[in-house]
Amino acid sequence: MKFKILDKGGRWIFYYLISSAVFASGSHLIAHVSRNNMWFFSPMSLIQFLILTIFFHHVIKNQLLKKIILIVFGLVTCFAITDYFFLEGPMAYNSYALSVENLFLLLYSVIYFWELMRDEDLVKQSIFVNYLPSFWYNSGLFIFHCSNFMLSLAYNFLQHAHFDRGIQNATLSITFIGGFAEVVLIYIGLLKAQKFRS
């Protein structure tokens, strides 16, 4: 796989994968050393939100939506910074900001699927959506953010509530399964990119 065969959207997905590796390894290392990695977790989530916002800005065609996406990014960034420093704090899971980030990424995924279904250029060129690398990238992102949304909303509550930890473990398991599906679908997209450009 050569980086130069990726289109602009594919390159941002590649950056997303790199950031995910940094995110996972950094979170694990910090948790091992200091037990609380939340001060690292929330900024990394915001960085990933930025990367995926740029990805959707490239693949979504509607010009008005592109402008709205940039405005939303600015507003969500301000909210995430407020949550990090003033609402939930840097040492807690920033449930408010992470839920909002997750919600908008889900919304962008749905918008992109909707655009693909209505794209007359693809019909004229006889291109099926499953041939497009961005379809597979988006499918992976959609599945992951669907599985992660409940965790984003409820993690702080699950941590502090006094009930069976099985619910927390089940929520985490769903997120991990969604993450595995995301990696598989993005990999299929990268394979499609190689065939699409050859």
mmCIF file with all atom_site columns, C-alpha atoms in Angstrom:
data_model
loop_
_atom_site.group_PDB
_atom_site.id
_atom_site.type_symbol
_atom_site.label_atom_id
_atom_site.label_alt_id
_atom_site.label_comp_id
_atom_site.label_asym_id
_atom_site.label_entity_id
_atom_site.label_seq_id
_atom_site.pdbx_PDB_ins_code
_atom_site.Cartn_x
_atom_site.Cartn_y
_atom_site.Cartn_z
_atom_site.occupancy
_atom_site.B_iso_or_equiv
_atom_site.pdbx_formal_charge
_atom_site.auth_seq_id
_atom_site.auth_comp_id
_atom_site.auth_asym_id
_atom_site.auth_atom_id
_atom_site.pdbx_PDB_model_num
ATOM 1   C CA . MET A 1 1   ? 0.000   0.000  0.000   1.00 0.00 ? 1   MET A CA 1
ATOM 2   C CA . LYS A 1 2   ? 1.491   3.325  -1.107  1.00 0.00 ? 2   LYS A CA 1
ATOM 3   C CA . PHE A 1 3   ? 0.448   6.553  0.571   1.00 0.00 ? 3   PHE A CA 1
ATOM 4   C CA . LYS A 1 4   ? 0.348   8.402  -2.758  1.00 0.00 ? 4   LYS A CA 1
ATOM 5   C CA . ILE A 1 5   ? -2.502  6.236  -4.106  1.00 0.00 ? 5   ILE A CA 1
ATOM 6   C CA . LEU A 1 6   ? -4.821  7.571  -1.394  1.00 0.00 ? 6   LEU A CA 1
ATOM 7   C CA . ASP A 1 7   ? -7.106  10.487 -2.203  1.00 0.00 ? 7   ASP A CA 1
ATOM 8   C CA . LYS A 1 8   ? -7.482  13.399 0.232   1.00 0.00 ? 8   LYS A CA 1
ATOM 9   C CA . GLY A 1 9   ? -10.151 11.615 2.273   1.00 0.00 ? 9   GLY A CA 1
ATOM 10  C CA . GLY A 1 10  ? -8.085  8.421  2.376   1.00 0.00 ? 10  GLY A CA 1
ATOM 11  C CA . ARG A 1 11  ? -5.054  10.330 3.625   1.00 0.00 ? 11  ARG A CA 1
ATOM 12  C CA . TRP A 1 12  ? -7.034  11.729 6.540   1.00 0.00 ? 12  TRP A CA 1
ATOM 13  C CA . ILE A 1 13  ? -8.209  8.199  7.363   1.00 0.00 ? 13  ILE A CA 1
ATOM 14  C CA . PHE A 1 14  ? -4.546  7.160  7.345   1.00 0.00 ? 14  PHE A CA 1
ATOM 15  C CA . TYR A 1 15  ? -3.782  10.006 9.790   1.00 0.00 ? 15  TYR A CA 1
ATOM 16  C CA . TYR A 1 16  ? -6.725  8.824  11.889  1.00 0.00 ? 16  TYR A CA 1
ATOM 17  C CA . LEU A 1 17  ? -5.229  5.320  12.078  1.00 0.00 ? 17  LEU A CA 1
ATOM 18  C CA . ILE A 1 18  ? -1.855  6.738  13.149  1.00 0.00 ? 18  ILE A CA 1
ATOM 19  C CA . SER A 1 19  ? -3.526  8.912  15.795  1.00 0.00 ? 19  SER A CA 1
ATOM 20  C CA . SER A 1 20  ? -5.470  5.851  17.002  1.00 0.00 ? 20  SER A CA 1
ATOM 21  C CA . ALA A 1 21  ? -2.217  3.947  17.509  1.00 0.00 ? 21  ALA A CA 1
ATOM 22  C CA . VAL A 1 22  ? -0.716  6.905  19.428  1.00 0.00 ? 22  VAL A CA 1
ATOM 23  C CA . PHE A 1 23  ? -3.972  7.268  21.384  1.00 0.00 ? 23  PHE A CA 1
ATOM 24  C CA . ALA A 1 24  ? -4.124  3.594  22.389  1.00 0.00 ? 24  ALA A CA 1
ATOM 25  C CA . SER A 1 25  ? -0.445  3.172  23.264  1.00 0.00 ? 25  SER A CA 1
ATOM 26  C CA . GLY A 1 26  ? -0.225  6.542  25.055  1.00 0.00 ? 26  GLY A CA 1
ATOM 27  C CA . SER A 1 27  ? -3.394  5.871  27.083  1.00 0.00 ? 27  SER A CA 1
ATOM 28  C CA . HIS A 1 28  ? -2.135  2.425  28.077  1.00 0.00 ? 28  HIS A CA 1
ATOM 29  C CA . LEU A 1 29  ? 1.315   3.703  29.066  1.00 0.00 ? 29  LEU A CA 1
ATOM 30  C CA . ILE A 1 30  ? -0.022  6.640  31.096  1.00 0.00 ? 30  ILE A CA 1
ATOM 31  C CA . ALA A 1 31  ? -2.609  4.430  32.829  1.00 0.00 ? 31  ALA A CA 1
ATOM 32  C CA . HIS A 1 32  ? 0.166   1.983  33.731  1.00 0.00 ? 32  HIS A CA 1
ATOM 33  C CA . VAL A 1 33  ? 2.387   4.740  35.156  1.00 0.00 ? 33  VAL A CA 1
ATOM 34  C CA . SER A 1 34  ? -0.085  7.083  36.870  1.00 0.00 ? 34  SER A CA 1
ATOM 35  C CA . ARG A 1 35  ? -3.411  5.167  36.763  1.00 0.00 ? 35  ARG A CA 1
ATOM 36  C CA . ASN A 1 36  ? -5.310  8.221  35.479  1.00 0.00 ? 36  ASN A CA 1
ATOM 37  C CA . ASN A 1 37  ? -4.959  8.892  31.760  1.00 0.00 ? 37  ASN A CA 1
ATOM 38  C CA . MET A 1 38  ? -7.999  11.139 31.366  1.00 0.00 ? 38  MET A CA 1
ATOM 39  C CA . TRP A 1 39  ? -5.887  14.291 30.944  1.00 0.00 ? 39  TRP A CA 1
ATOM 40  C CA . PHE A 1 40  ? -4.470  12.629 27.788  1.00 0.00 ? 40  PHE A CA 1
ATOM 41  C CA . PHE A 1 41  ? -7.667  10.869 26.681  1.00 0.00 ? 41  PHE A CA 1
ATOM 42  C CA . SER A 1 42  ? -9.843  13.954 26.140  1.00 0.00 ? 42  SER A CA 1
ATOM 43  C CA . PRO A 1 43  ? -7.342  16.014 24.066  1.00 0.00 ? 43  PRO A CA 1
ATOM 44  C CA . MET A 1 44  ? -6.592  12.956 21.908  1.00 0.00 ? 44  MET A CA 1
ATOM 45  C CA . SER A 1 45  ? -10.331 12.499 21.327  1.00 0.00 ? 45  SER A CA 1
ATOM 46  C CA . LEU A 1 46  ? -10.543 16.133 20.213  1.00 0.00 ? 46  LEU A CA 1
ATOM 47  C CA . ILE A 1 47  ? -7.583  15.625 17.848  1.00 0.00 ? 47  ILE A CA 1
ATOM 48  C CA . GLN A 1 48  ? -9.348  12.609 16.337  1.00 0.00 ? 48  GLN A CA 1
ATOM 49  C CA . PHE A 1 49  ? -12.531 14.652 16.019  1.00 0.00 ? 49  PHE A CA 1
ATOM 50  C CA . LEU A 1 50  ? -10.503 17.258 14.075  1.00 0.00 ? 50  LEU A CA 1
ATOM 51  C CA . ILE A 1 51  ? -9.014  14.609 11.769  1.00 0.00 ? 51  ILE A CA 1
ATOM 52  C CA . LEU A 1 52  ? -12.392 13.016 11.049  1.00 0.00 ? 52  LEU A CA 1
ATOM 53  C CA . THR A 1 53  ? -14.038 16.424 10.584  1.00 0.00 ? 53  THR A CA 1
ATOM 54  C CA . ILE A 1 54  ? -11.491 17.154 7.844   1.00 0.00 ? 54  ILE A CA 1
ATOM 55  C CA . PHE A 1 55  ? -12.167 13.710 6.329   1.00 0.00 ? 55  PHE A CA 1
ATOM 56  C CA . PHE A 1 56  ? -15.909 14.430 6.156   1.00 0.00 ? 56  PHE A CA 1
ATOM 57  C CA . HIS A 1 57  ? -15.219 17.929 4.875   1.00 0.00 ? 57  HIS A CA 1
ATOM 58  C CA . HIS A 1 58  ? -13.420 16.303 1.918   1.00 0.00 ? 58  HIS A CA 1
ATOM 59  C CA . VAL A 1 59  ? -15.938 13.556 1.125   1.00 0.00 ? 59  VAL A CA 1
ATOM 60  C CA . ILE A 1 60  ? -19.212 15.458 1.625   1.00 0.00 ? 60  ILE A CA 1
ATOM 61  C CA . LYS A 1 61  ? -19.986 17.407 -1.549  1.00 0.00 ? 61  LYS A CA 1
ATOM 62  C CA . ASN A 1 62  ? -22.667 19.888 -0.479  1.00 0.00 ? 62  ASN A CA 1
ATOM 63  C CA . GLN A 1 63  ? -20.976 23.285 -0.094  1.00 0.00 ? 63  GLN A CA 1
ATOM 64  C CA . LEU A 1 64  ? -23.375 24.559 2.571   1.00 0.00 ? 64  LEU A CA 1
ATOM 65  C CA . LEU A 1 65  ? -22.799 21.424 4.646   1.00 0.00 ? 65  LEU A CA 1
ATOM 66  C CA . LYS A 1 66  ? -19.033 21.874 4.282   1.00 0.00 ? 66  LYS A CA 1
ATOM 67  C CA . LYS A 1 67  ? -19.317 25.363 5.786   1.00 0.00 ? 67  LYS A CA 1
ATOM 68  C CA . ILE A 1 68  ? -21.583 24.105 8.571   1.00 0.00 ? 68  ILE A CA 1
ATOM 69  C CA . ILE A 1 69  ? -19.079 21.335 9.369   1.00 0.00 ? 69  ILE A CA 1
ATOM 70  C CA . LEU A 1 70  ? -16.315 23.925 9.869   1.00 0.00 ? 70  LEU A CA 1
ATOM 71  C CA . ILE A 1 71  ? -18.544 26.088 12.088  1.00 0.00 ? 71  ILE A CA 1
ATOM 72  C CA . VAL A 1 72  ? -19.550 23.023 14.129  1.00 0.00 ? 72  VAL A CA 1
ATOM 73  C CA . PHE A 1 73  ? -15.902 22.093 14.558  1.00 0.00 ? 73  PHE A CA 1
ATOM 74  C CA . GLY A 1 74  ? -15.143 25.520 16.041  1.00 0.00 ? 74  GLY A CA 1
ATOM 75  C CA . LEU A 1 75  ? -18.130 25.345 18.410  1.00 0.00 ? 75  LEU A CA 1
ATOM 76  C CA . VAL A 1 76  ? -17.400 21.767 19.519  1.00 0.00 ? 76  VAL A CA 1
ATOM 77  C CA . THR A 1 77  ? -13.742 22.637 20.120  1.00 0.00 ? 77  THR A CA 1
ATOM 78  C CA . CYS A 1 78  ? -14.754 25.563 22.367  1.00 0.00 ? 78  CYS A CA 1
ATOM 79  C CA . PHE A 1 79  ? -17.177 23.302 24.233  1.00 0.00 ? 79  PHE A CA 1
ATOM 80  C CA . ALA A 1 80  ? -14.559 20.547 24.638  1.00 0.00 ? 80  ALA A CA 1
ATOM 81  C CA . ILE A 1 81  ? -12.027 23.030 26.056  1.00 0.00 ? 81  ILE A CA 1
ATOM 82  C CA . THR A 1 82  ? -14.679 24.377 28.458  1.00 0.00 ? 82  THR A CA 1
ATOM 83  C CA . ASP A 1 83  ? -15.573 20.836 29.536  1.00 0.00 ? 83  ASP A CA 1
ATOM 84  C CA . TYR A 1 84  ? -11.901 19.932 30.008  1.00 0.00 ? 84  TYR A CA 1
ATOM 85  C CA . PHE A 1 85  ? -10.999 22.949 32.145  1.00 0.00 ? 85  PHE A CA 1
ATOM 86  C CA . PHE A 1 86  ? -14.238 24.041 33.826  1.00 0.00 ? 86  PHE A CA 1
ATOM 87  C CA . LEU A 1 87  ? -17.056 21.470 33.724  1.00 0.00 ? 87  LEU A CA 1
ATOM 88  C CA . GLU A 1 88  ? -15.814 17.910 34.290  1.00 0.00 ? 88  GLU A CA 1
ATOM 89  C CA . GLY A 1 89  ? -12.101 18.660 34.558  1.00 0.00 ? 89  GLY A CA 1
ATOM 90  C CA . PRO A 1 90  ? -8.931  17.207 33.043  1.00 0.00 ? 90  PRO A CA 1
ATOM 91  C CA . MET A 1 91  ? -8.786  14.207 35.403  1.00 0.00 ? 91  MET A CA 1
ATOM 92  C CA . ALA A 1 92  ? -12.316 12.966 34.623  1.00 0.00 ? 92  ALA A CA 1
ATOM 93  C CA . TYR A 1 93  ? -13.839 11.317 31.575  1.00 0.00 ? 93  TYR A CA 1
ATOM 94  C CA . ASN A 1 94  ? -15.230 14.322 29.652  1.00 0.00 ? 94  ASN A CA 1
ATOM 95  C CA . SER A 1 95  ? -18.580 12.723 28.943  1.00 0.00 ? 95  SER A CA 1
ATOM 96  C CA . TYR A 1 96  ? -20.287 15.912 27.748  1.00 0.00 ? 96  TYR A CA 1
ATOM 97  C CA . ALA A 1 97  ? -17.717 16.825 25.101  1.00 0.00 ? 97  ALA A CA 1
ATOM 98  C CA . LEU A 1 98  ? -17.085 13.237 23.985  1.00 0.00 ? 98  LEU A CA 1
ATOM 99  C CA . SER A 1 99  ? -20.821 12.639 23.536  1.00 0.00 ? 99  SER A CA 1
ATOM 100 C CA . VAL A 1 100 ? -21.171 15.787 21.418  1.00 0.00 ? 100 VAL A CA 1
ATOM 101 C CA . GLU A 1 101 ? -18.133 14.830 19.294  1.00 0.00 ? 101 GLU A CA 1
ATOM 102 C CA . ASN A 1 102 ? -19.530 11.331 18.823  1.00 0.00 ? 102 ASN A CA 1
ATOM 103 C CA . LEU A 1 103 ? -22.982 12.633 17.916  1.00 0.00 ? 103 LEU A CA 1
ATOM 104 C CA . PHE A 1 104 ? -21.680 14.944 15.188  1.00 0.00 ? 104 PHE A CA 1
ATOM 105 C CA . LEU A 1 105 ? -19.435 12.242 13.702  1.00 0.00 ? 105 LEU A CA 1
ATOM 106 C CA . LEU A 1 106 ? -22.467 9.944  13.541  1.00 0.00 ? 106 LEU A CA 1
ATOM 107 C CA . LEU A 1 107 ? -24.452 12.714 11.884  1.00 0.00 ? 107 LEU A CA 1
ATOM 108 C CA . TYR A 1 108 ? -21.717 13.305 9.290   1.00 0.00 ? 108 TYR A CA 1
ATOM 109 C CA . SER A 1 109 ? -21.630 9.568  8.537   1.00 0.00 ? 109 SER A CA 1
ATOM 110 C CA . VAL A 1 110 ? -25.377 9.510  7.922   1.00 0.00 ? 110 VAL A CA 1
ATOM 111 C CA . ILE A 1 111 ? -25.156 12.628 5.719   1.00 0.00 ? 111 ILE A CA 1
ATOM 112 C CA . TYR A 1 112 ? -22.398 11.038 3.651   1.00 0.00 ? 112 TYR A CA 1
ATOM 113 C CA . PHE A 1 113 ? -24.394 7.813  3.193   1.00 0.00 ? 113 PHE A CA 1
ATOM 114 C CA . TRP A 1 114 ? -27.396 9.938  2.173   1.00 0.00 ? 114 TRP A CA 1
ATOM 115 C CA . GLU A 1 115 ? -25.292 11.811 -0.398  1.00 0.00 ? 115 GLU A CA 1
ATOM 116 C CA . LEU A 1 116 ? -23.937 8.554  -1.847  1.00 0.00 ? 116 LEU A CA 1
ATOM 117 C CA . MET A 1 117 ? -27.463 7.199  -2.308  1.00 0.00 ? 117 MET A CA 1
ATOM 118 C CA . ARG A 1 118 ? -28.457 10.322 -4.251  1.00 0.00 ? 118 ARG A CA 1
ATOM 119 C CA . ASP A 1 119 ? -25.241 10.823 -6.249  1.00 0.00 ? 119 ASP A CA 1
ATOM 120 C CA . GLU A 1 120 ? -26.228 10.968 -9.918  1.00 0.00 ? 120 GLU A CA 1
ATOM 121 C CA . ASP A 1 121 ? -22.593 11.163 -11.059 1.00 0.00 ? 121 ASP A CA 1
ATOM 122 C CA . LEU A 1 122 ? -21.973 7.662  -9.691  1.00 0.00 ? 122 LEU A CA 1
ATOM 123 C CA . VAL A 1 123 ? -25.060 6.372  -11.525 1.00 0.00 ? 123 VAL A CA 1
ATOM 124 C CA . LYS A 1 124 ? -23.926 7.967  -14.814 1.00 0.00 ? 124 LYS A CA 1
ATOM 125 C CA . GLN A 1 125 ? -20.475 6.409  -14.471 1.00 0.00 ? 125 GLN A CA 1
ATOM 126 C CA . SER A 1 126 ? -21.973 3.048  -13.426 1.00 0.00 ? 126 SER A CA 1
ATOM 127 C CA . ILE A 1 127 ? -19.983 3.057  -10.172 1.00 0.00 ? 127 ILE A CA 1
ATOM 128 C CA . PHE A 1 128 ? -21.418 1.062  -7.293  1.00 0.00 ? 128 PHE A CA 1
ATOM 129 C CA . VAL A 1 129 ? -20.937 2.649  -3.876  1.00 0.00 ? 129 VAL A CA 1
ATOM 130 C CA . ASN A 1 130 ? -19.201 -0.472 -2.543  1.00 0.00 ? 130 ASN A CA 1
ATOM 131 C CA . TYR A 1 131 ? -16.353 0.189  -5.013  1.00 0.00 ? 131 TYR A CA 1
ATOM 132 C CA . LEU A 1 132 ? -15.599 3.511  -3.309  1.00 0.00 ? 132 LEU A CA 1
ATOM 133 C CA . PRO A 1 133 ? -12.932 3.421  -0.574  1.00 0.00 ? 133 PRO A CA 1
ATOM 134 C CA . SER A 1 134 ? -14.694 6.257  1.271   1.00 0.00 ? 134 SER A CA 1
ATOM 135 C CA . PHE A 1 135 ? -17.853 4.125  1.541   1.00 0.00 ? 135 PHE A CA 1
ATOM 136 C CA . TRP A 1 136 ? -15.887 1.509  3.503   1.00 0.00 ? 136 TRP A CA 1
ATOM 137 C CA . TYR A 1 137 ? -14.087 4.106  5.629   1.00 0.00 ? 137 TYR A CA 1
ATOM 138 C CA . ASN A 1 138 ? -17.417 5.696  6.475   1.00 0.00 ? 138 ASN A CA 1
ATOM 139 C CA . SER A 1 139 ? -19.005 2.322  7.245   1.00 0.00 ? 139 SER A CA 1
ATOM 140 C CA . GLY A 1 140 ? -16.255 1.585  9.762   1.00 0.00 ? 140 GLY A CA 1
ATOM 141 C CA . LEU A 1 141 ? -16.563 5.007  11.374  1.00 0.00 ? 141 LEU A CA 1
ATOM 142 C CA . PHE A 1 142 ? -20.343 4.723  11.542  1.00 0.00 ? 142 PHE A CA 1
ATOM 143 C CA . ILE A 1 143 ? -20.255 1.317  13.254  1.00 0.00 ? 143 ILE A CA 1
ATOM 144 C CA . PHE A 1 144 ? -17.606 2.407  15.744  1.00 0.00 ? 144 PHE A CA 1
ATOM 145 C CA . HIS A 1 145 ? -19.330 5.653  16.701  1.00 0.00 ? 145 HIS A CA 1
ATOM 146 C CA . CYS A 1 146 ? -22.679 3.876  17.042  1.00 0.00 ? 146 CYS A CA 1
ATOM 147 C CA . SER A 1 147 ? -21.101 1.372  19.426  1.00 0.00 ? 147 SER A CA 1
ATOM 148 C CA . ASN A 1 148 ? -19.167 4.091  21.273  1.00 0.00 ? 148 ASN A CA 1
ATOM 149 C CA . PHE A 1 149 ? -22.034 6.553  21.692  1.00 0.00 ? 149 PHE A CA 1
ATOM 150 C CA . MET A 1 150 ? -23.585 4.851  24.717  1.00 0.00 ? 150 MET A CA 1
ATOM 151 C CA . LEU A 1 151 ? -20.175 4.636  26.402  1.00 0.00 ? 151 LEU A CA 1
ATOM 152 C CA . SER A 1 152 ? -19.584 8.359  25.794  1.00 0.00 ? 152 SER A CA 1
ATOM 153 C CA . LEU A 1 153 ? -22.928 9.229  27.337  1.00 0.00 ? 153 LEU A CA 1
ATOM 154 C CA . ALA A 1 154 ? -22.819 6.927  30.332  1.00 0.00 ? 154 ALA A CA 1
ATOM 155 C CA . TYR A 1 155 ? -19.189 6.203  31.284  1.00 0.00 ? 155 TYR A CA 1
ATOM 156 C CA . ASN A 1 156 ? -18.964 8.698  34.168  1.00 0.00 ? 156 ASN A CA 1
ATOM 157 C CA . PHE A 1 157 ? -22.272 7.445  35.533  1.00 0.00 ? 157 PHE A CA 1
ATOM 158 C CA . LEU A 1 158 ? -21.196 3.812  35.157  1.00 0.00 ? 158 LEU A CA 1
ATOM 159 C CA . GLN A 1 159 ? -17.922 4.517  36.977  1.00 0.00 ? 159 GLN A CA 1
ATOM 160 C CA . HIS A 1 160 ? -19.550 6.068  40.027  1.00 0.00 ? 160 HIS A CA 1
ATOM 161 C CA . ALA A 1 161 ? -22.857 4.216  40.287  1.00 0.00 ? 161 ALA A CA 1
ATOM 162 C CA . HIS A 1 162 ? -23.129 1.330  42.731  1.00 0.00 ? 162 HIS A CA 1
ATOM 163 C CA . PHE A 1 163 ? -24.477 -1.529 40.665  1.00 0.00 ? 163 PHE A CA 1
ATOM 164 C CA . ASP A 1 164 ? -23.307 -4.616 38.837  1.00 0.00 ? 164 ASP A CA 1
ATOM 165 C CA . ARG A 1 165 ? -20.072 -3.883 36.949  1.00 0.00 ? 165 ARG A CA 1
ATOM 166 C CA . GLY A 1 166 ? -21.337 -6.249 34.262  1.00 0.00 ? 166 GLY A CA 1
ATOM 167 C CA . ILE A 1 167 ? -23.193 -3.329 32.655  1.00 0.00 ? 167 ILE A CA 1
ATOM 168 C CA . GLN A 1 168 ? -19.988 -1.311 32.396  1.00 0.00 ? 168 GLN A CA 1
ATOM 169 C CA . ASN A 1 169 ? -18.112 -4.318 31.006  1.00 0.00 ? 169 ASN A CA 1
ATOM 170 C CA . ALA A 1 170 ? -20.886 -4.993 28.477  1.00 0.00 ? 170 ALA A CA 1
ATOM 171 C CA . THR A 1 171 ? -20.786 -1.356 27.297  1.00 0.00 ? 171 THR A CA 1
ATOM 172 C CA . LEU A 1 172 ? -17.000 -1.511 26.939  1.00 0.00 ? 172 LEU A CA 1
ATOM 173 C CA . SER A 1 173 ? -17.261 -4.834 25.073  1.00 0.00 ? 173 SER A CA 1
ATOM 174 C CA . ILE A 1 174 ? -19.694 -3.344 22.555  1.00 0.00 ? 174 ILE A CA 1
ATOM 175 C CA . THR A 1 175 ? -17.251 -0.477 21.964  1.00 0.00 ? 175 THR A CA 1
ATOM 176 C CA . PHE A 1 176 ? -14.333 -2.892 21.478  1.00 0.00 ? 176 PHE A CA 1
ATOM 177 C CA . ILE A 1 177 ? -16.355 -4.971 18.997  1.00 0.00 ? 177 ILE A CA 1
ATOM 178 C CA . GLY A 1 178 ? -17.275 -1.786 17.133  1.00 0.00 ? 178 GLY A CA 1
ATOM 179 C CA . GLY A 1 179 ? -13.605 -0.783 17.092  1.00 0.00 ? 179 GLY A CA 1
ATOM 180 C CA . PHE A 1 180 ? -12.602 -4.160 15.651  1.00 0.00 ? 180 PHE A CA 1
ATOM 181 C CA . ALA A 1 181 ? -15.288 -3.858 12.947  1.00 0.00 ? 181 ALA A CA 1
ATOM 182 C CA . GLU A 1 182 ? -14.061 -0.328 12.193  1.00 0.00 ? 182 GLU A CA 1
ATOM 183 C CA . VAL A 1 183 ? -10.488 -1.523 11.601  1.00 0.00 ? 183 VAL A CA 1
ATOM 184 C CA . VAL A 1 184 ? -11.672 -4.348 9.314   1.00 0.00 ? 184 VAL A CA 1
ATOM 185 C CA . LEU A 1 185 ? -13.865 -2.020 7.238   1.00 0.00 ? 185 LEU A CA 1
ATOM 186 C CA . ILE A 1 186 ? -11.171 0.661  6.958   1.00 0.00 ? 186 ILE A CA 1
ATOM 187 C CA . TYR A 1 187 ? -8.733  -2.044 5.837   1.00 0.00 ? 187 TYR A CA 1
ATOM 188 C CA . ILE A 1 188 ? -11.203 -3.099 3.125   1.00 0.00 ? 188 ILE A CA 1
ATOM 189 C CA . GLY A 1 189 ? -11.401 0.561  2.110   1.00 0.00 ? 189 GLY A CA 1
ATOM 190 C CA . LEU A 1 190 ? -7.616  0.764  1.823   1.00 0.00 ? 190 LEU A CA 1
ATOM 191 C CA . LEU A 1 191 ? -7.629  -2.360 -0.380  1.00 0.00 ? 191 LEU A CA 1
ATOM 192 C CA . LYS A 1 192 ? -10.352 -0.776 -2.525  1.00 0.00 ? 192 LYS A CA 1
ATOM 193 C CA . ALA A 1 193 ? -8.225  2.395  -2.822  1.00 0.00 ? 193 ALA A CA 1
ATOM 194 C CA . GLN A 1 194 ? -5.386  0.302  -4.211  1.00 0.00 ? 194 GLN A CA 1
ATOM 195 C CA . LYS A 1 195 ? -7.677  -1.303 -6.828  1.00 0.00 ? 195 LYS A CA 1
ATOM 196 C CA . PHE A 1 196 ? -9.466  1.984  -7.557  1.00 0.00 ? 196 PHE A CA 1
ATOM 197 C CA . ARG A 1 197 ? -6.199  3.729  -8.438  1.00 0.00 ? 197 ARG A CA 1
ATOM 198 C CA . SER A 1 198 ? -4.619  0.839  -10.360 1.00 0.00 ? 198 SER A CA 1
#
